[in-house]
């Protein structure tokens, strides 16, 4: 909750002072606020939001559009930027709340016009000029973002350039390179660079699991046996680190990759990874039942072990 106060100002900054390097598909590189003074911007951010609420109340009668816009912005972020345990920031959460920011801006201009009827033409020209500049600037940034998204290697490499501390961005950069034909040999530059991105993703976030899984896939792709240390690290993360809502997809992808032959792990290794995920103390019974059903898929469709698959399904149904 402390961090989200700073995130709301980050969202406002994307609108009023957009910089290309500030945008990104992932913002997991935003520092978490541990208290009101760490980082130091946490307290000013909270006070600033409080002042915005006071401003909305103060101008509610004289400038209702300004007040409405501020309230709209806060209400729009009420669900995804408060107490729910979601990822810290995503730009798509800001789409609808930004309408309030625009409405407040219009309200400021309308309020400013009231005492300036004699200079109405000059004010209108200034507003039109400012609007034209904003339209050109925003259109240019949108065009550059569209160019970045036009090709996956370009998108992911530019994302890492702008957000080098983002584990998600590092993972996507490595995963994209890992799926190129040129990374099929262990001594190729693409392989080395892909593995470097994935190792960086692992180091940036000790609870991140997809990077560890991708390292195993990268080894299998080059017809190498995965490094036992990589498999052990994935098992440790599945067992000992917090199991976030998105982490169940890691186990699902693990199962799917095993079924389509993308992984060269032994039955013992696969059993160990599934058991590690189900042994995580933060996994709820409902999620554990889901993991067991996926384990049954693997046991039957890959290993053709009907008895073990039925056993896993019975455990799932019991949960």
PDB file of N, CA and C in Angstrom, residues 49-131:
ATOM      1  N   UNK A  49      -1.013  12.962  -2.313  1.00  0.00           N
ATOM      2  CA  UNK A  49      -2.320  12.382  -2.614  1.00  0.00           C
ATOM      3  C   UNK A  49      -3.382  12.923  -1.664  1.00  0.00           C
ATOM      4  N   UNK A  50      -3.003  13.082  -0.392  1.00  0.00           N
ATOM      5  CA  UNK A  50      -3.936  13.645   0.580  1.00  0.00           C
ATOM      6  C   UNK A  50      -4.315  15.075   0.193  1.00  0.00           C
ATOM      7  N   UNK A  51      -3.350  15.854  -0.277  1.00  0.00           N
ATOM      8  CA  UNK A  51      -3.629  17.222  -0.704  1.00  0.00           C
ATOM      9  C   UNK A  51      -4.534  17.245  -1.936  1.00  0.00           C
ATOM     10  N   UNK A  52      -4.380  16.258  -2.815  1.00  0.00           N
ATOM     11  CA  UNK A  52      -5.281  16.181  -3.974  1.00  0.00           C
ATOM     12  C   UNK A  52      -6.720  15.950  -3.536  1.00  0.00           C
ATOM     13  N   UNK A  53      -6.903  15.084  -2.537  1.00  0.00           N
ATOM     14  CA  UNK A  53      -8.251  14.837  -2.012  1.00  0.00           C
ATOM     15  C   UNK A  53      -8.819  16.121  -1.405  1.00  0.00           C
ATOM     16  N   UNK A  54      -7.991  16.830  -0.635  1.00  0.00           N
ATOM     17  CA  UNK A  54      -8.445  18.096  -0.055  1.00  0.00           C
ATOM     18  C   UNK A  54      -8.797  19.104  -1.149  1.00  0.00           C
ATOM     19  N   UNK A  55      -7.990  19.137  -2.203  1.00  0.00           N
ATOM     20  CA  UNK A  55      -8.269  20.050  -3.316  1.00  0.00           C
ATOM     21  C   UNK A  55      -9.617  19.730  -3.956  1.00  0.00           C
ATOM     22  N   UNK A  56      -9.880  18.433  -4.161  1.00  0.00           N
ATOM     23  CA  UNK A  56     -11.157  18.046  -4.765  1.00  0.00           C
ATOM     24  C   UNK A  56     -12.325  18.515  -3.900  1.00  0.00           C
ATOM     25  N   UNK A  57     -12.195  18.374  -2.594  1.00  0.00           N
ATOM     26  CA  UNK A  57     -13.253  18.815  -1.680  1.00  0.00           C
ATOM     27  C   UNK A  57     -13.388  20.339  -1.699  1.00  0.00           C
ATOM     28  N   UNK A  58     -12.265  21.034  -1.752  1.00  0.00           N
ATOM     29  CA  UNK A  58     -12.281  22.492  -1.682  1.00  0.00           C
ATOM     30  C   UNK A  58     -12.923  23.117  -2.921  1.00  0.00           C
ATOM     31  N   UNK A  59     -12.693  22.535  -4.101  1.00  0.00           N
ATOM     32  CA  UNK A  59     -13.181  23.156  -5.343  1.00  0.00           C
ATOM     33  C   UNK A  59     -14.451  22.497  -5.863  1.00  0.00           C
ATOM     34  N   UNK A  60     -15.064  21.633  -5.050  1.00  0.00           N
ATOM     35  CA  UNK A  60     -16.193  20.836  -5.552  1.00  0.00           C
ATOM     36  C   UNK A  60     -17.353  21.691  -6.057  1.00  0.00           C
ATOM     37  N   UNK A  61     -17.524  22.898  -5.501  1.00  0.00           N
ATOM     38  CA  UNK A  61     -18.626  23.764  -5.925  1.00  0.00           C
ATOM     39  C   UNK A  61     -18.173  24.789  -6.953  1.00  0.00           C
ATOM     40  N   UNK A  62     -16.996  25.352  -6.762  1.00  0.00           N
ATOM     41  CA  UNK A  62     -16.506  26.376  -7.695  1.00  0.00           C
ATOM     42  C   UNK A  62     -16.016  25.772  -8.998  1.00  0.00           C
ATOM     43  N   UNK A  63     -15.422  24.596  -8.934  1.00  0.00           N
ATOM     44  CA  UNK A  63     -14.885  23.948 -10.136  1.00  0.00           C
ATOM     45  C   UNK A  63     -15.209  22.450 -10.071  1.00  0.00           C
ATOM     46  N   UNK A  64     -16.460  22.084 -10.253  1.00  0.00           N
ATOM     47  CA  UNK A  64     -16.865  20.681 -10.070  1.00  0.00           C
ATOM     48  C   UNK A  64     -16.175  19.705 -11.025  1.00  0.00           C
ATOM     49  N   UNK A  65     -15.792  20.183 -12.220  1.00  0.00           N
ATOM     50  CA  UNK A  65     -15.142  19.274 -13.166  1.00  0.00           C
ATOM     51  C   UNK A  65     -13.746  18.869 -12.664  1.00  0.00           C
ATOM     52  N   UNK A  66     -13.042  19.806 -12.030  1.00  0.00           N
ATOM     53  CA  UNK A  66     -11.739  19.477 -11.449  1.00  0.00           C
ATOM     54  C   UNK A  66     -11.913  18.450 -10.342  1.00  0.00           C
ATOM     55  N   UNK A  67     -12.883  18.699  -9.458  1.00  0.00           N
ATOM     56  CA  UNK A  67     -13.133  17.773  -8.352  1.00  0.00           C
ATOM     57  C   UNK A  67     -13.546  16.401  -8.871  1.00  0.00           C
ATOM     58  N   UNK A  68     -14.421  16.379  -9.867  1.00  0.00           N
ATOM     59  CA  UNK A  68     -14.875  15.108 -10.420  1.00  0.00           C
ATOM     60  C   UNK A  68     -13.713  14.329 -11.039  1.00  0.00           C
ATOM     61  N   UNK A  69     -12.835  15.022 -11.759  1.00  0.00           N
ATOM     62  CA  UNK A  69     -11.701  14.357 -12.390  1.00  0.00           C
ATOM     63  C   UNK A  69     -10.764  13.730 -11.382  1.00  0.00           C
ATOM     64  N   UNK A  70     -10.495  14.448 -10.283  1.00  0.00           N
ATOM     65  CA  UNK A  70      -9.612  13.898  -9.245  1.00  0.00           C
ATOM     66  C   UNK A  70     -10.232  12.663  -8.614  1.00  0.00           C
ATOM     67  N   UNK A  71     -11.515  12.755  -8.284  1.00  0.00           N
ATOM     68  CA  UNK A  71     -12.195  11.608  -7.671  1.00  0.00           C
ATOM     69  C   UNK A  71     -12.243  10.438  -8.644  1.00  0.00           C
ATOM     70  N   UNK A  72     -12.498  10.715  -9.918  1.00  0.00           N
ATOM     71  CA  UNK A  72     -12.531   9.648 -10.940  1.00  0.00           C
ATOM     72  C   UNK A  72     -11.194   8.905 -10.977  1.00  0.00           C
ATOM     73  N   UNK A  73     -10.100   9.666 -10.925  1.00  0.00           N
ATOM     74  CA  UNK A  73      -8.766   9.053 -10.952  1.00  0.00           C
ATOM     75  C   UNK A  73      -8.588   8.115  -9.764  1.00  0.00           C
ATOM     76  N   UNK A  74      -8.962   8.571  -8.562  1.00  0.00           N
ATOM     77  CA  UNK A  74      -8.795   7.736  -7.371  1.00  0.00           C
ATOM     78  C   UNK A  74      -9.707   6.514  -7.407  1.00  0.00           C
ATOM     79  N   UNK A  75     -10.947   6.709  -7.793  1.00  0.00           N
ATOM     80  CA  UNK A  75     -11.882   5.576  -7.842  1.00  0.00           C
ATOM     81  C   UNK A  75     -11.417   4.550  -8.873  1.00  0.00           C
ATOM     82  N   UNK A  76     -10.873   5.025  -9.985  1.00  0.00           N
ATOM     83  CA  UNK A  76     -10.397   4.112 -11.019  1.00  0.00           C
ATOM     84  C   UNK A  76      -9.267   3.222 -10.556  1.00  0.00           C
ATOM     85  N   UNK A  77      -8.495   3.688  -9.577  1.00  0.00           N
ATOM     86  CA  UNK A  77      -7.366   2.906  -9.056  1.00  0.00           C
ATOM     87  C   UNK A  77      -7.692   2.225  -7.721  1.00  0.00           C
ATOM     88  N   UNK A  78      -8.953   2.329  -7.286  1.00  0.00           N
ATOM     89  CA  UNK A  78      -9.313   1.834  -5.961  1.00  0.00           C
ATOM     90  C   UNK A  78      -9.070   0.333  -5.814  1.00  0.00           C
ATOM     91  N   UNK A  79      -9.302  -0.425  -6.887  1.00  0.00           N
ATOM     92  CA  UNK A  79      -9.208  -1.879  -6.767  1.00  0.00           C
ATOM     93  C   UNK A  79      -7.774  -2.374  -6.953  1.00  0.00           C
ATOM     94  N   UNK A  80      -7.094  -1.919  -8.009  1.00  0.00           N
ATOM     95  CA  UNK A  80      -5.809  -2.522  -8.381  1.00  0.00           C
ATOM     96  C   UNK A  80      -4.596  -1.814  -7.781  1.00  0.00           C
ATOM     97  N   UNK A  81      -4.805  -0.703  -7.096  1.00  0.00           N
ATOM     98  CA  UNK A  81      -3.658   0.031  -6.544  1.00  0.00           C
ATOM     99  C   UNK A  81      -3.830   0.281  -5.050  1.00  0.00           C
ATOM    100  N   UNK A  82      -4.430  -0.685  -4.365  1.00  0.00           N
ATOM    101  CA  UNK A  82      -4.604  -0.523  -2.918  1.00  0.00           C
ATOM    102  C   UNK A  82      -4.112  -1.782  -2.197  1.00  0.00           C
ATOM    103  N   UNK A  83      -5.006  -2.532  -1.568  1.00  0.00           N
ATOM    104  CA  UNK A  83      -4.588  -3.606  -0.662  1.00  0.00           C
ATOM    105  C   UNK A  83      -4.535  -4.980  -1.318  1.00  0.00           C
ATOM    106  N   UNK A  84      -5.114  -5.144  -2.499  1.00  0.00           N
ATOM    107  CA  UNK A  84      -5.120  -6.470  -3.121  1.00  0.00           C
ATOM    108  C   UNK A  84      -3.698  -6.865  -3.526  1.00  0.00           C
ATOM    109  N   UNK A  85      -3.316  -8.132  -3.290  1.00  0.00           N
ATOM    110  CA  UNK A  85      -1.924  -8.559  -3.543  1.00  0.00           C
ATOM    111  C   UNK A  85      -1.642  -8.824  -5.019  1.00  0.00           C
ATOM    112  N   UNK A  86      -1.662  -7.755  -5.800  1.00  0.00           N
ATOM    113  CA  UNK A  86      -1.369  -7.851  -7.231  1.00  0.00           C
ATOM    114  C   UNK A  86       0.047  -7.355  -7.487  1.00  0.00           C
ATOM    115  N   UNK A  87       0.505  -7.487  -8.735  1.00  0.00           N
ATOM    116  CA  UNK A  87       1.790  -6.894  -9.087  1.00  0.00           C
ATOM    117  C   UNK A  87       1.705  -5.381  -8.911  1.00  0.00           C
ATOM    118  N   UNK A  88       2.841  -4.773  -8.626  1.00  0.00           N
ATOM    119  CA  UNK A  88       2.860  -3.382  -8.170  1.00  0.00           C
ATOM    120  C   UNK A  88       2.286  -2.402  -9.197  1.00  0.00           C
ATOM    121  N   UNK A  89       2.659  -2.523 -10.442  1.00  0.00           N
ATOM    122  CA  UNK A  89       2.241  -1.508 -11.424  1.00  0.00           C
ATOM    123  C   UNK A  89       2.105  -2.122 -12.808  1.00  0.00           C
ATOM    124  N   UNK A  90       1.071  -1.693 -13.516  1.00  0.00           N
ATOM    125  CA  UNK A  90       0.902  -2.008 -14.934  1.00  0.00           C
ATOM    126  C   UNK A  90       0.214  -0.817 -15.586  1.00  0.00           C
ATOM    127  N   UNK A  91       0.693  -0.423 -16.745  1.00  0.00           N
ATOM    128  CA  UNK A  91       0.158   0.778 -17.391  1.00  0.00           C
ATOM    129  C   UNK A  91      -1.298   0.637 -17.788  1.00  0.00           C
ATOM    130  N   UNK A  92      -1.744  -0.578 -18.096  1.00  0.00           N
ATOM    131  CA  UNK A  92      -3.137  -0.723 -18.537  1.00  0.00           C
ATOM    132  C   UNK A  92      -4.123  -0.375 -17.420  1.00  0.00           C
ATOM    133  N   UNK A  93      -3.686  -0.423 -16.168  1.00  0.00           N
ATOM    134  CA  UNK A  93      -4.567  -0.048 -15.062  1.00  0.00           C
ATOM    135  C   UNK A  93      -4.890   1.451 -15.095  1.00  0.00           C
ATOM    136  N   UNK A  94      -4.121   2.202 -15.837  1.00  0.00           N
ATOM    137  CA  UNK A  94      -4.246   3.656 -15.838  1.00  0.00           C
ATOM    138  C   UNK A  94      -5.139   4.168 -16.963  1.00  0.00           C
ATOM    139  N   UNK A  95      -5.572   3.308 -17.873  1.00  0.00           N
ATOM    140  CA  UNK A  95      -6.291   3.782 -19.059  1.00  0.00           C
ATOM    141  C   UNK A  95      -7.559   4.553 -18.688  1.00  0.00           C
ATOM    142  N   UNK A  96      -8.447   3.924 -17.943  1.00  0.00           N
ATOM    143  CA  UNK A  96      -9.701   4.588 -17.584  1.00  0.00           C
ATOM    144  C   UNK A  96      -9.503   5.703 -16.560  1.00  0.00           C
ATOM    145  N   UNK A  97      -8.701   5.510 -15.495  1.00  0.00           N
ATOM    146  CA  UNK A  97      -8.480   6.614 -14.547  1.00  0.00           C
ATOM    147  C   UNK A  97      -7.916   7.878 -15.196  1.00  0.00           C
ATOM    148  N   UNK A  98      -7.160   7.736 -16.282  1.00  0.00           N
ATOM    149  CA  UNK A  98      -6.574   8.920 -16.924  1.00  0.00           C
ATOM    150  C   UNK A  98      -7.634   9.860 -17.486  1.00  0.00           C
ATOM    151  N   UNK A  99      -8.833   9.344 -17.733  1.00  0.00           N
ATOM    152  CA  UNK A  99      -9.910  10.221 -18.178  1.00  0.00           C
ATOM    153  C   UNK A  99     -10.155  11.312 -17.140  1.00  0.00           C
ATOM    154  N   UNK A 100     -10.033  10.948 -15.852  1.00  0.00           N
ATOM    155  CA  UNK A 100     -10.201  11.946 -14.800  1.00  0.00           C
ATOM    156  C   UNK A 100      -9.138  13.022 -14.854  1.00  0.00           C
ATOM    157  N   UNK A 101      -7.900  12.623 -15.179  1.00  0.00           N
ATOM    158  CA  UNK A 101      -6.820  13.605 -15.293  1.00  0.00           C
ATOM    159  C   UNK A 101      -7.129  14.593 -16.417  1.00  0.00           C
ATOM    160  N   UNK A 102      -7.605  14.075 -17.547  1.00  0.00           N
ATOM    161  CA  UNK A 102      -7.942  14.943 -18.671  1.00  0.00           C
ATOM    162  C   UNK A 102      -9.104  15.871 -18.329  1.00  0.00           C
ATOM    163  N   UNK A 103     -10.109  15.326 -17.637  1.00  0.00           N
ATOM    164  CA  UNK A 103     -11.248  16.150 -17.246  1.00  0.00           C
ATOM    165  C   UNK A 103     -10.814  17.268 -16.302  1.00  0.00           C
ATOM    166  N   UNK A 104      -9.915  16.949 -15.372  1.00  0.00           N
ATOM    167  CA  UNK A 104      -9.416  17.983 -14.461  1.00  0.00           C
ATOM    168  C   UNK A 104      -8.668  19.064 -15.231  1.00  0.00           C
ATOM    169  N   UNK A 105      -7.890  18.642 -16.237  1.00  0.00           N
ATOM    170  CA  UNK A 105      -7.188  19.623 -17.063  1.00  0.00           C
ATOM    171  C   UNK A 105      -8.150  20.551 -17.783  1.00  0.00           C
ATOM    172  N   UNK A 106      -9.215  19.975 -18.335  1.00  0.00           N
ATOM    173  CA  UNK A 106     -10.246  20.804 -18.981  1.00  0.00           C
ATOM    174  C   UNK A 106     -10.885  21.740 -17.965  1.00  0.00           C
ATOM    175  N   UNK A 107     -11.103  21.203 -16.732  1.00  0.00           N
ATOM    176  CA  UNK A 107     -11.703  22.030 -15.688  1.00  0.00           C
ATOM    177  C   UNK A 107     -10.835  23.220 -15.328  1.00  0.00           C
ATOM    178  N   UNK A 108      -9.521  23.011 -15.316  1.00  0.00           N
ATOM    179  CA  UNK A 108      -8.601  24.119 -15.020  1.00  0.00           C
ATOM    180  C   UNK A 108      -8.732  25.208 -16.078  1.00  0.00           C
ATOM    181  N   UNK A 109      -8.774  24.829 -17.355  1.00  0.00           N
ATOM    182  CA  UNK A 109      -8.906  25.821 -18.423  1.00  0.00           C
ATOM    183  C   UNK A 109     -10.245  26.553 -18.332  1.00  0.00           C
ATOM    184  N   UNK A 110     -11.321  25.798 -18.078  1.00  0.00           N
ATOM    185  CA  UNK A 110     -12.648  26.427 -17.996  1.00  0.00           C
ATOM    186  C   UNK A 110     -12.718  27.407 -16.829  1.00  0.00           C
ATOM    187  N   UNK A 111     -12.118  27.009 -15.686  1.00  0.00           N
ATOM    188  CA  UNK A 111     -12.103  27.900 -14.527  1.00  0.00           C
ATOM    189  C   UNK A 111     -11.291  29.152 -14.825  1.00  0.00           C
ATOM    190  N   UNK A 112     -10.170  28.978 -15.536  1.00  0.00           N
ATOM    191  CA  UNK A 112      -9.330  30.122 -15.877  1.00  0.00           C
ATOM    192  C   UNK A 112      -9.998  31.074 -16.852  1.00  0.00           C
ATOM    193  N   UNK A 113     -10.952  30.582 -17.646  1.00  0.00           N
ATOM    194  CA  UNK A 113     -11.623  31.437 -18.623  1.00  0.00           C
ATOM    195  C   UNK A 113     -12.632  32.380 -17.976  1.00  0.00           C
ATOM    196  N   UNK A 114     -13.157  31.987 -16.811  1.00  0.00           N
ATOM    197  CA  UNK A 114     -14.251  32.757 -16.221  1.00  0.00           C
ATOM    198  C   UNK A 114     -13.910  34.235 -16.022  1.00  0.00           C
ATOM    199  N   UNK A 115     -12.782  34.562 -15.362  1.00  0.00           N
ATOM    200  CA  UNK A 115     -12.500  35.993 -15.162  1.00  0.00           C
ATOM    201  C   UNK A 115     -11.797  36.657 -16.344  1.00  0.00           C
ATOM    202  N   UNK A 116     -11.645  35.959 -17.439  1.00  0.00           N
ATOM    203  CA  UNK A 116     -10.863  36.495 -18.561  1.00  0.00           C
ATOM    204  C   UNK A 116     -11.696  36.595 -19.830  1.00  0.00           C
ATOM    205  N   UNK A 117     -12.961  36.944 -19.656  1.00  0.00           N
ATOM    206  CA  UNK A 117     -13.818  37.042 -20.832  1.00  0.00           C
ATOM    207  C   UNK A 117     -13.310  38.077 -21.840  1.00  0.00           C
ATOM    208  N   UNK A 118     -12.689  39.104 -21.353  1.00  0.00           N
ATOM    209  CA  UNK A 118     -12.202  40.153 -22.261  1.00  0.00           C
ATOM    210  C   UNK A 118     -11.029  39.678 -23.107  1.00  0.00           C
ATOM    211  N   UNK A 119     -10.332  38.667 -22.622  1.00  0.00           N
ATOM    212  CA  UNK A 119      -9.186  38.142 -23.362  1.00  0.00           C
ATOM    213  C   UNK A 119      -9.467  36.721 -23.858  1.00  0.00           C
ATOM    214  N   UNK A 120     -10.733  36.467 -24.133  1.00  0.00           N
ATOM    215  CA  UNK A 120     -11.137  35.116 -24.483  1.00  0.00           C
ATOM    216  C   UNK A 120     -10.426  34.611 -25.737  1.00  0.00           C
ATOM    217  N   UNK A 121     -10.295  35.437 -26.747  1.00  0.00           N
ATOM    218  CA  UNK A 121      -9.669  35.006 -27.996  1.00  0.00           C
ATOM    219  C   UNK A 121      -8.218  34.606 -27.766  1.00  0.00           C
ATOM    220  N   UNK A 122      -7.487  35.378 -26.976  1.00  0.00           N
ATOM    221  CA  UNK A 122      -6.076  35.061 -26.700  1.00  0.00           C
ATOM    222  C   UNK A 122      -5.952  33.767 -25.917  1.00  0.00           C
ATOM    223  N   UNK A 123      -6.843  33.585 -24.939  1.00  0.00           N
ATOM    224  CA  UNK A 123      -6.808  32.352 -24.153  1.00  0.00           C
ATOM    225  C   UNK A 123      -7.111  31.153 -25.036  1.00  0.00           C
ATOM    226  N   UNK A 124      -8.091  31.286 -25.910  1.00  0.00           N
ATOM    227  CA  UNK A 124      -8.445  30.187 -26.816  1.00  0.00           C
ATOM    228  C   UNK A 124      -7.271  29.821 -27.714  1.00  0.00           C
ATOM    229  N   UNK A 125      -6.554  30.841 -28.218  1.00  0.00           N
ATOM    230  CA  UNK A 125      -5.395  30.557 -29.061  1.00  0.00           C
ATOM    231  C   UNK A 125      -4.316  29.820 -28.268  1.00  0.00           C
ATOM    232  N   UNK A 126      -4.112  30.236 -27.024  1.00  0.00           N
ATOM    233  CA  UNK A 126      -3.107  29.566 -26.177  1.00  0.00           C
ATOM    234  C   UNK A 126      -3.498  28.114 -25.919  1.00  0.00           C
ATOM    235  N   UNK A 127      -4.778  27.905 -25.659  1.00  0.00           N
ATOM    236  CA  UNK A 127      -5.253  26.535 -25.414  1.00  0.00           C
ATOM    237  C   UNK A 127      -5.069  25.678 -26.664  1.00  0.00           C
ATOM    238  N   UNK A 128      -5.426  26.217 -27.820  1.00  0.00           N
ATOM    239  CA  UNK A 128      -5.279  25.467 -29.064  1.00  0.00           C
ATOM    240  C   UNK A 128      -3.819  25.154 -29.359  1.00  0.00           C
ATOM    241  N   UNK A 129      -2.943  26.122 -29.110  1.00  0.00           N
ATOM    242  CA  UNK A 129      -1.506  25.898 -29.342  1.00  0.00           C
ATOM    243  C   UNK A 129      -0.981  24.816 -28.404  1.00  0.00           C
ATOM    244  N   UNK A 130      -1.353  24.919 -27.126  1.00  0.00           N
ATOM    245  CA  UNK A 130      -0.922  23.897 -26.173  1.00  0.00           C
ATOM    246  C   UNK A 130      -1.459  22.521 -26.527  1.00  0.00           C
ATOM    247  N   UNK A 131      -2.701  22.474 -26.959  1.00  0.00           N
ATOM    248  CA  UNK A 131      -3.285  21.197 -27.364  1.00  0.00           C
ATOM    249  C   UNK A 131      -2.590  20.604 -28.574  1.00  0.00           C
TER     250      UNK A 131
END
